[in-house]
Amino acid sequence: MYLRGTALESLGDLSNAARSYLDSFSGDPESTVAPDALFRLGVALGRLGQVRDGCVTLNEVLVRFPTAPAAAEAQSAMAALACQ
């Protein structure tokens, strides 16, 4: 599902990409791709205009995976979305 999400995102289909990232994370929240799937979900939500949900999701990356590389990316994305 994660790879499907990245493919859909590259095609500009953010809505379905977000669904794929959610499915990927929900299917195995402890997998090696879980931090990136959650991060990409948050970014996709922000780009879809769902800024509040995007911010909540990006913050969840920080809470669940504080040492993952996606956590640093999530902080940057939260700043870009002006999350509070």
PDB file of C-alpha atoms in Angstrom:
ATOM      1  CA  MET A   1       0.000   0.000   0.000  1.00  0.00           C
ATOM      2  CA  TYR A   2       2.840   2.388   0.775  1.00  0.00           C
ATOM      3  CA  LEU A   3       4.347   2.047  -2.702  1.00  0.00           C
ATOM      4  CA  ARG A   4       0.904   2.457  -4.219  1.00  0.00           C
ATOM      5  CA  GLY A   5       0.555   5.695  -2.273  1.00  0.00           C
ATOM      6  CA  THR A   6       3.843   7.068  -3.544  1.00  0.00           C
ATOM      7  CA  ALA A   7       2.890   6.137  -7.113  1.00  0.00           C
ATOM      8  CA  LEU A   8      -0.506   7.829  -6.788  1.00  0.00           C
ATOM      9  CA  GLU A   9       1.101  10.883  -5.207  1.00  0.00           C
ATOM     10  CA  SER A  10       3.556  11.169  -8.091  1.00  0.00           C
ATOM     11  CA  LEU A  11       0.581  11.106 -10.472  1.00  0.00           C
ATOM     12  CA  GLY A  12      -1.070  13.932  -8.541  1.00  0.00           C
ATOM     13  CA  ASP A  13      -3.836  11.754  -7.071  1.00  0.00           C
ATOM     14  CA  LEU A  14      -3.434  12.986  -3.505  1.00  0.00           C
ATOM     15  CA  SER A  15      -6.792  11.769  -2.278  1.00  0.00           C
ATOM     16  CA  ASN A  16      -6.152   8.150  -3.194  1.00  0.00           C
ATOM     17  CA  ALA A  17      -2.519   8.454  -2.144  1.00  0.00           C
ATOM     18  CA  ALA A  18      -3.673   9.546   1.313  1.00  0.00           C
ATOM     19  CA  ARG A  19      -5.991   6.533   1.505  1.00  0.00           C
ATOM     20  CA  SER A  20      -3.121   4.235   0.567  1.00  0.00           C
ATOM     21  CA  TYR A  21      -0.839   5.767   3.186  1.00  0.00           C
ATOM     22  CA  LEU A  22      -3.571   5.367   5.791  1.00  0.00           C
ATOM     23  CA  ASP A  23      -4.122   1.739   4.762  1.00  0.00           C
ATOM     24  CA  SER A  24      -0.389   1.087   4.893  1.00  0.00           C
ATOM     25  CA  PHE A  25      -0.042   2.557   8.374  1.00  0.00           C
ATOM     26  CA  SER A  26      -3.234   1.015   9.731  1.00  0.00           C
ATOM     27  CA  GLY A  27      -2.385  -2.401   8.338  1.00  0.00           C
ATOM     28  CA  ASP A  28       0.869  -2.593  10.300  1.00  0.00           C
ATOM     29  CA  PRO A  29       1.599   0.409  12.541  1.00  0.00           C
ATOM     30  CA  GLU A  30       4.885  -1.166  13.666  1.00  0.00           C
ATOM     31  CA  SER A  31       6.294  -1.826  10.184  1.00  0.00           C
ATOM     32  CA  THR A  32       9.457  -0.224   8.872  1.00  0.00           C
ATOM     33  CA  VAL A  33       7.443   1.996   6.518  1.00  0.00           C
ATOM     34  CA  ALA A  34       4.913   3.075   9.173  1.00  0.00           C
ATOM     35  CA  PRO A  35       6.691   6.342  10.103  1.00  0.00           C
ATOM     36  CA  ASP A  36       6.993   7.374   6.452  1.00  0.00           C
ATOM     37  CA  ALA A  37       3.426   6.326   5.652  1.00  0.00           C
ATOM     38  CA  LEU A  38       2.104   8.404   8.542  1.00  0.00           C
ATOM     39  CA  PHE A  39       4.303  11.348   7.539  1.00  0.00           C
ATOM     40  CA  ARG A  40       3.197  11.195   3.901  1.00  0.00           C
ATOM     41  CA  LEU A  41      -0.430  10.922   5.031  1.00  0.00           C
ATOM     42  CA  GLY A  42      -0.048  14.108   7.061  1.00  0.00           C
ATOM     43  CA  VAL A  43       1.556  15.976   4.177  1.00  0.00           C
ATOM     44  CA  ALA A  44      -1.093  14.755   1.731  1.00  0.00           C
ATOM     45  CA  LEU A  45      -3.872  15.880   4.061  1.00  0.00           C
ATOM     46  CA  GLY A  46      -2.296  19.314   4.323  1.00  0.00           C
ATOM     47  CA  ARG A  47      -1.988  19.566   0.557  1.00  0.00           C
ATOM     48  CA  LEU A  48      -5.646  18.549   0.237  1.00  0.00           C
ATOM     49  CA  GLY A  49      -6.617  21.522   2.409  1.00  0.00           C
ATOM     50  CA  GLN A  50      -7.259  19.425   5.500  1.00  0.00           C
ATOM     51  CA  VAL A  51      -4.632  21.323   7.451  1.00  0.00           C
ATOM     52  CA  ARG A  52      -5.943  20.518  10.926  1.00  0.00           C
ATOM     53  CA  ASP A  53      -5.980  16.775  10.208  1.00  0.00           C
ATOM     54  CA  GLY A  54      -2.583  17.038   8.556  1.00  0.00           C
ATOM     55  CA  CYS A  55      -1.148  18.738  11.629  1.00  0.00           C
ATOM     56  CA  VAL A  56      -2.622  16.123  13.961  1.00  0.00           C
ATOM     57  CA  THR A  57      -1.226  13.340  11.801  1.00  0.00           C
ATOM     58  CA  LEU A  58       2.228  14.904  11.569  1.00  0.00           C
ATOM     59  CA  ASN A  59       2.282  15.381  15.329  1.00  0.00           C
ATOM     60  CA  GLU A  60       1.446  11.690  15.674  1.00  0.00           C
ATOM     61  CA  VAL A  61       4.675  10.920  13.794  1.00  0.00           C
ATOM     62  CA  LEU A  62       6.583  12.818  16.493  1.00  0.00           C
ATOM     63  CA  VAL A  63       4.757  11.002  19.282  1.00  0.00           C
ATOM     64  CA  ARG A  64       4.976   7.463  17.881  1.00  0.00           C
ATOM     65  CA  PHE A  65       8.336   7.615  16.112  1.00  0.00           C
ATOM     66  CA  PRO A  66      10.446  10.354  17.749  1.00  0.00           C
ATOM     67  CA  THR A  67      13.766   8.903  16.588  1.00  0.00           C
ATOM     68  CA  ALA A  68      12.741   8.069  13.022  1.00  0.00           C
ATOM     69  CA  PRO A  69      14.010  10.269  10.181  1.00  0.00           C
ATOM     70  CA  ALA A  70      10.347  10.986   9.379  1.00  0.00           C
ATOM     71  CA  ALA A  71      10.054  12.834  12.707  1.00  0.00           C
ATOM     72  CA  ALA A  72      12.449  15.557  11.566  1.00  0.00           C
ATOM     73  CA  GLU A  73      10.584  15.798   8.269  1.00  0.00           C
ATOM     74  CA  ALA A  74       7.296  16.011  10.171  1.00  0.00           C
ATOM     75  CA  GLN A  75       8.584  18.970  12.177  1.00  0.00           C
ATOM     76  CA  SER A  76       9.489  20.788   8.976  1.00  0.00           C
ATOM     77  CA  ALA A  77       6.132  19.977   7.408  1.00  0.00           C
ATOM     78  CA  MET A  78       4.326  21.190  10.537  1.00  0.00           C
ATOM     79  CA  ALA A  79       6.183  24.494  10.317  1.00  0.00           C
ATOM     80  CA  ALA A  80       5.235  24.799   6.646  1.00  0.00           C
ATOM     81  CA  LEU A  81       1.563  24.188   7.514  1.00  0.00           C
ATOM     82  CA  ALA A  82       1.789  26.628  10.448  1.00  0.00           C
ATOM     83  CA  CYS A  83       0.620  23.937  12.879  1.00  0.00           C
ATOM     84  CA  GLN A  84       0.206  25.042  16.464  1.00  0.00           C
TER      85      GLN A  84
END
